[in-house]
Tab-separated table of C-alpha atoms and ligand atoms in Angstrom:
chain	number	residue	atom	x	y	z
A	221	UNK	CA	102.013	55.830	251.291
A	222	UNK	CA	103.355	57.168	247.772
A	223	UNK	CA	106.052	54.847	246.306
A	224	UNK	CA	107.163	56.646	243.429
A	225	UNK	CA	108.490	54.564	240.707
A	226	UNK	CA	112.377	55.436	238.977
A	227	UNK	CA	113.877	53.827	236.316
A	228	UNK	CA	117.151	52.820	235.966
A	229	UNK	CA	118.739	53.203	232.113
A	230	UNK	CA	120.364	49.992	232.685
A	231	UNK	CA	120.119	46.274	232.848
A	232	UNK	CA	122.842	45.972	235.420
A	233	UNK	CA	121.604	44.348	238.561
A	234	UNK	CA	124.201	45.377	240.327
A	235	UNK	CA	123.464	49.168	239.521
A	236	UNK	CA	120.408	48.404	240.595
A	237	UNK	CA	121.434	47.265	244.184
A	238	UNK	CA	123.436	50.378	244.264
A	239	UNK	CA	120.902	52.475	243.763
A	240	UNK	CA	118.448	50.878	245.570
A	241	UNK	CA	121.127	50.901	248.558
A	242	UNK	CA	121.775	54.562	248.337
A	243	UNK	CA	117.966	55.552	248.321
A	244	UNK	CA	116.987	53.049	251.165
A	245	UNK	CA	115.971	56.034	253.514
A	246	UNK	CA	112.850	57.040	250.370
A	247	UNK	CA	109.917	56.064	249.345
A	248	UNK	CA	110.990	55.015	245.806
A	249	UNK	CA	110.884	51.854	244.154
A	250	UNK	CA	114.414	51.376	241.436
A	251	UNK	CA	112.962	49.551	238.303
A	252	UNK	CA	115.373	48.647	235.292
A	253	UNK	CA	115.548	48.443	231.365
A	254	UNK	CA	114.245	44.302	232.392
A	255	UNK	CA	111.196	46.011	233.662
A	256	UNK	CA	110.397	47.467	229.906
A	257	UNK	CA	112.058	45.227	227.429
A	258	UNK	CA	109.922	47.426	224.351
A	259	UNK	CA	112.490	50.099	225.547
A	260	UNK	CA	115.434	47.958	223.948
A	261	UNK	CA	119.099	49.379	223.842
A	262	UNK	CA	120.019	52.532	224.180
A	263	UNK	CA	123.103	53.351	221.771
A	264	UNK	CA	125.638	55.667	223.696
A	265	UNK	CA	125.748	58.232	220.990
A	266	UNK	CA	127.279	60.579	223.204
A	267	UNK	CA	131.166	62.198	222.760
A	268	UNK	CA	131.220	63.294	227.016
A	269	UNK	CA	130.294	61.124	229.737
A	270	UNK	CA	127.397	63.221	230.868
A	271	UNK	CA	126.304	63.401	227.579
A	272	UNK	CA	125.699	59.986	227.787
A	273	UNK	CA	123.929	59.401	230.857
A	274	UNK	CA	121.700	62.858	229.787
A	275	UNK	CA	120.772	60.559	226.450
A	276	UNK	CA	119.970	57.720	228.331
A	277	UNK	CA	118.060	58.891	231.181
A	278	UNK	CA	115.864	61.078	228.332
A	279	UNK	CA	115.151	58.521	226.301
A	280	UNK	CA	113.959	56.386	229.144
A	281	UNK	CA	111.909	59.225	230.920
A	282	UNK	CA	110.228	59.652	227.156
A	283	UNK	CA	109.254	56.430	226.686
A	284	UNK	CA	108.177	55.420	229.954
A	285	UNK	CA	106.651	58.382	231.297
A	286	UNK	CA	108.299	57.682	234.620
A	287	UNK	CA	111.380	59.529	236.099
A	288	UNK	CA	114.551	57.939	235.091
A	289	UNK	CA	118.680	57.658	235.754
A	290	UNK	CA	121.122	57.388	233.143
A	291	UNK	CA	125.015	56.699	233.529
A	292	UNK	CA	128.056	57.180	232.089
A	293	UNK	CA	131.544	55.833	233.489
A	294	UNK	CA	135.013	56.221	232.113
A	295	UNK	CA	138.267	55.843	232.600
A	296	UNK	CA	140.504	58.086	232.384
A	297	UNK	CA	144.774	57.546	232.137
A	298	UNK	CA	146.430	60.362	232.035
A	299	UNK	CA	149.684	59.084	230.057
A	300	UNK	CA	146.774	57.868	227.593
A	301	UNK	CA	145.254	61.847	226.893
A	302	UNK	CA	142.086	60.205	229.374
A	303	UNK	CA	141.892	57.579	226.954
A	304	UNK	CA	139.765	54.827	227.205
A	305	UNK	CA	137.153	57.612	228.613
A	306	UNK	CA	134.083	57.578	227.304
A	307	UNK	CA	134.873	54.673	224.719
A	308	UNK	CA	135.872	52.299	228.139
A	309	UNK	CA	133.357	49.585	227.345
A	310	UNK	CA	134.529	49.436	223.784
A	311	UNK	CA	138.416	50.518	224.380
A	312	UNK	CA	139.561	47.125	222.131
A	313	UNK	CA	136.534	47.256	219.750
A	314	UNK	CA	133.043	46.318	219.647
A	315	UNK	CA	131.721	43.188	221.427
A	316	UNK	CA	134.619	42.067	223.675
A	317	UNK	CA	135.726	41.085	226.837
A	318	UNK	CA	136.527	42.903	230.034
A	319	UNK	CA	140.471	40.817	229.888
A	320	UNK	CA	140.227	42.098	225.944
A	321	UNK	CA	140.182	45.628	227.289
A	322	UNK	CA	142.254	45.345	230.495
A	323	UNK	CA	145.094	43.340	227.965
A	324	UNK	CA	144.690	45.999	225.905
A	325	UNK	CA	144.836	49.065	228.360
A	326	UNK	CA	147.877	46.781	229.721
A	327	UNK	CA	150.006	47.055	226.128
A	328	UNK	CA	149.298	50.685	225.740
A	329	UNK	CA	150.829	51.004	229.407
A	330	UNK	CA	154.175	49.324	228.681
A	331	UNK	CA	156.755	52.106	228.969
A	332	UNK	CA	154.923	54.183	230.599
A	333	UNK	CA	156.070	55.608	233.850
A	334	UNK	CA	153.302	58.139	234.584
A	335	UNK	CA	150.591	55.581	235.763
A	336	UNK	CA	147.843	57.904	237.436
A	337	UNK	CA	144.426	57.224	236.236
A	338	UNK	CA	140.945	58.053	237.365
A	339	UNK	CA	137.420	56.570	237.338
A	340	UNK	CA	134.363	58.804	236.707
A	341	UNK	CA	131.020	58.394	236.804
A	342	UNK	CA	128.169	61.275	235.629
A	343	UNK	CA	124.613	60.298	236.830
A	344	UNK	CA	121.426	62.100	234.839
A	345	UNK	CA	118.227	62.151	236.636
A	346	UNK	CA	115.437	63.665	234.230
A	347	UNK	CA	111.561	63.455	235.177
A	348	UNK	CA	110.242	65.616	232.161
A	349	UNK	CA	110.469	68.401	234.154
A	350	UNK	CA	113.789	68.813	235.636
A	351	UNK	CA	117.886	67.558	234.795
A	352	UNK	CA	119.743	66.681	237.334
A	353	UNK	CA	123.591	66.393	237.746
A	354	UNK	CA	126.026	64.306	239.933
A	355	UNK	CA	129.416	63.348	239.151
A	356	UNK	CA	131.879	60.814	241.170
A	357	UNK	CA	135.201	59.835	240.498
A	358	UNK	CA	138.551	58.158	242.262
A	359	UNK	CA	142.296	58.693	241.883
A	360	UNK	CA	144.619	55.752	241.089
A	361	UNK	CA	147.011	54.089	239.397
A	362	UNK	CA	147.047	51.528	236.674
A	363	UNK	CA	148.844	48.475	238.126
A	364	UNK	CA	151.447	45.959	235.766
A	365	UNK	CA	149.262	42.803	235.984
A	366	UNK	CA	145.876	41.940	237.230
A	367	UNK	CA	144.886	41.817	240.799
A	368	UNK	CA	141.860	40.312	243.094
A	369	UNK	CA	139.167	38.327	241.967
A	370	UNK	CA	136.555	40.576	242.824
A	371	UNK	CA	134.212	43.489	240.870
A	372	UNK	CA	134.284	43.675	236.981
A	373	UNK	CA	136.050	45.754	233.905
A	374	UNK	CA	139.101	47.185	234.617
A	375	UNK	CA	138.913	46.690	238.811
A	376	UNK	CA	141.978	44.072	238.855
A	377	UNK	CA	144.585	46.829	237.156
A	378	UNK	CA	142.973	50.040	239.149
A	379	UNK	CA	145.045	50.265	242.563
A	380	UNK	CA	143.850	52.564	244.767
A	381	UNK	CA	146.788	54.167	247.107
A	382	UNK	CA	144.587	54.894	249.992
A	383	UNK	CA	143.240	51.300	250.030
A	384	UNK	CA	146.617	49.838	250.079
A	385	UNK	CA	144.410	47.032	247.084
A	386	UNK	CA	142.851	47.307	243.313
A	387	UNK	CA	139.129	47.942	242.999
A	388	UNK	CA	139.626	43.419	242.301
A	389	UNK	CA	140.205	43.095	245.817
A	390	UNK	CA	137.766	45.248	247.581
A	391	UNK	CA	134.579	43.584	248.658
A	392	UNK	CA	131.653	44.725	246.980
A	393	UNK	CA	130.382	47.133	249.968
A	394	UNK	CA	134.312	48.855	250.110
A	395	UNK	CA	134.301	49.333	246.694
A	396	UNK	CA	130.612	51.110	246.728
A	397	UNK	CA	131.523	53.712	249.333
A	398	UNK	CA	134.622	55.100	247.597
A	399	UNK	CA	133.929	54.724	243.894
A	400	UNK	CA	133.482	57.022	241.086
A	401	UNK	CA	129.863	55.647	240.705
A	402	UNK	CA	128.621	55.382	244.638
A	403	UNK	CA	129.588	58.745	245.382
A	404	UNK	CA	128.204	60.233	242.149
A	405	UNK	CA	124.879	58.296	243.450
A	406	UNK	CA	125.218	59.683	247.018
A	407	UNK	CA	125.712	63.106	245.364
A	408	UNK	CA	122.557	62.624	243.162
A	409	UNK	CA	120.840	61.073	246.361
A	410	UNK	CA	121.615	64.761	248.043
A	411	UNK	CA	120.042	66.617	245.527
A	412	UNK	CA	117.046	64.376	244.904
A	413	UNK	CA	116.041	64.576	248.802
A	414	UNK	CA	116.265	68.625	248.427
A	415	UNK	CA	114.255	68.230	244.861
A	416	UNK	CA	111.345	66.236	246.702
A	417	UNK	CA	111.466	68.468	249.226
A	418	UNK	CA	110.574	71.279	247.144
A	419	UNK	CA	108.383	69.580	244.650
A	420	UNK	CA	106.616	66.453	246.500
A	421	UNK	CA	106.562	63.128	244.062
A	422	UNK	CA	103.302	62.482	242.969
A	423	UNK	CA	103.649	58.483	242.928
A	424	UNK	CA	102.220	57.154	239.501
B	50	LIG	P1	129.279	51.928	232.177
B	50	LIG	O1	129.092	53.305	231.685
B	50	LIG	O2	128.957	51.770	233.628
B	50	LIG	O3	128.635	50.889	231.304
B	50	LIG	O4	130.844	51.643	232.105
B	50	LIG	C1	131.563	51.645	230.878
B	50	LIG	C2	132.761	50.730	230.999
B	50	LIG	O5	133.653	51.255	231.994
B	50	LIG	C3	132.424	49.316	231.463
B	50	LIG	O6	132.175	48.474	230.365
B	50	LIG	C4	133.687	48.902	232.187
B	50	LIG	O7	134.639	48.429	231.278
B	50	LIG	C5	134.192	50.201	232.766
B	50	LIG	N1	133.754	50.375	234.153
B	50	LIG	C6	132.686	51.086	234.598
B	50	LIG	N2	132.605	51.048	235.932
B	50	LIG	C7	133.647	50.298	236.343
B	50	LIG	C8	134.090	49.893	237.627
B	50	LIG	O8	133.516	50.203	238.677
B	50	LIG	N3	135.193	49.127	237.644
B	50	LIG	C9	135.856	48.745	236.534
B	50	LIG	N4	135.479	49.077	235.308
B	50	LIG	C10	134.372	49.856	235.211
């Protein structure tokens, strides 16, 4: 049997058990950024989402020589012009906290009666050969105060309608079938099982 081998642009366990959920039904074993610490960071140059996870998932494929998956996830409140966005991990500077940027996201929300947010995610699979696409995302509203203990980042103030909860208070399984980032997976799972089936993987 052919396992083929695909990187993960991440050091995220949890991505990892994601991915590794989503692609359960093919013969591929989900590596990360632990599995090739001479890889190091990769800065998120980027000024889109997808250019972000296109950056990441190239570098990796370059320097590994094995197919890789970048991603990108945002943000987006629209009383904020889809600020945080693309700057989400860094919304109140460099090096802090997920409460810094929650408190922060909190302040800018004072006032503001137009709550509706979303969360997206743009995967980037690249294997030297071909780039491919899938985006996720989720509608929802920014919430007052924190809620649920669950998930990380901005989870406790994103409160989903549908769900009746926040992201905080979803278990971990909820949360993966509806979010921005587990249905841009599923999506890229789609297109990956029609890639393969045109162009067989070759294992390593
Ligand atoms: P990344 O691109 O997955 O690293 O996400 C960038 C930033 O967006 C993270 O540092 C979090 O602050 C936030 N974020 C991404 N995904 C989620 C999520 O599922 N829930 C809450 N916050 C998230």
């Amino acid at each position: 049997m052919i396992l083929m081998k695909i990187i993960l642009a991440t050091h995220n366990i949890h991505k990892m058990v994601e991915m590794k959920a989503v692609l359960k039904d093919f013969q591929v074993d989900v590596l990360t950024l632990d599995d090739f610490p001479e890889i190091g960071e990769i800065p998120e140059t980027g000024e889109t989402l997808e250019e972000n996870a296109l950056l990441k998932a190239r570098t990796v494929n370059k320097l590994s020589g094995f197919p890789a998956v970048g991603d990108d996830t945002g943000l987006e409140v629209n009383a904020l012009d889809g600020d945080p966005g693309v700057y989400s991990a860094r919304y109140a500077g460099e090096n802090v906290t997920y409460s810094n940027n929650v408190n922060k996201l909190l302040s800018e929300m004072i006032n503001k009666n137009d709550r509706s947010a979303q969360f997206r995610t743009v995967t980037a699979f690249v294997d030297g050969e071909d780039e491919i696409i899938a985006e996720g995302k989720i509608d929802g509203l920014i919430t007052k105060e924190p809620k649920g203990n669950y998930g990380f980042g901005y989870d406790p103030v994103f409160y989903i309608p549908k769900m009746k909860r926040t992201f905080a208070e979803l278990s971990a399984e909820e949360k993966n079938r509806i979010s921005h980032r587990g249905l841009a997976l599923q999506k890229l799972c789609k297109l990956l099982s029609a890639h393969w089936s045109e162009n067989k993987p070759t294992g390593d």
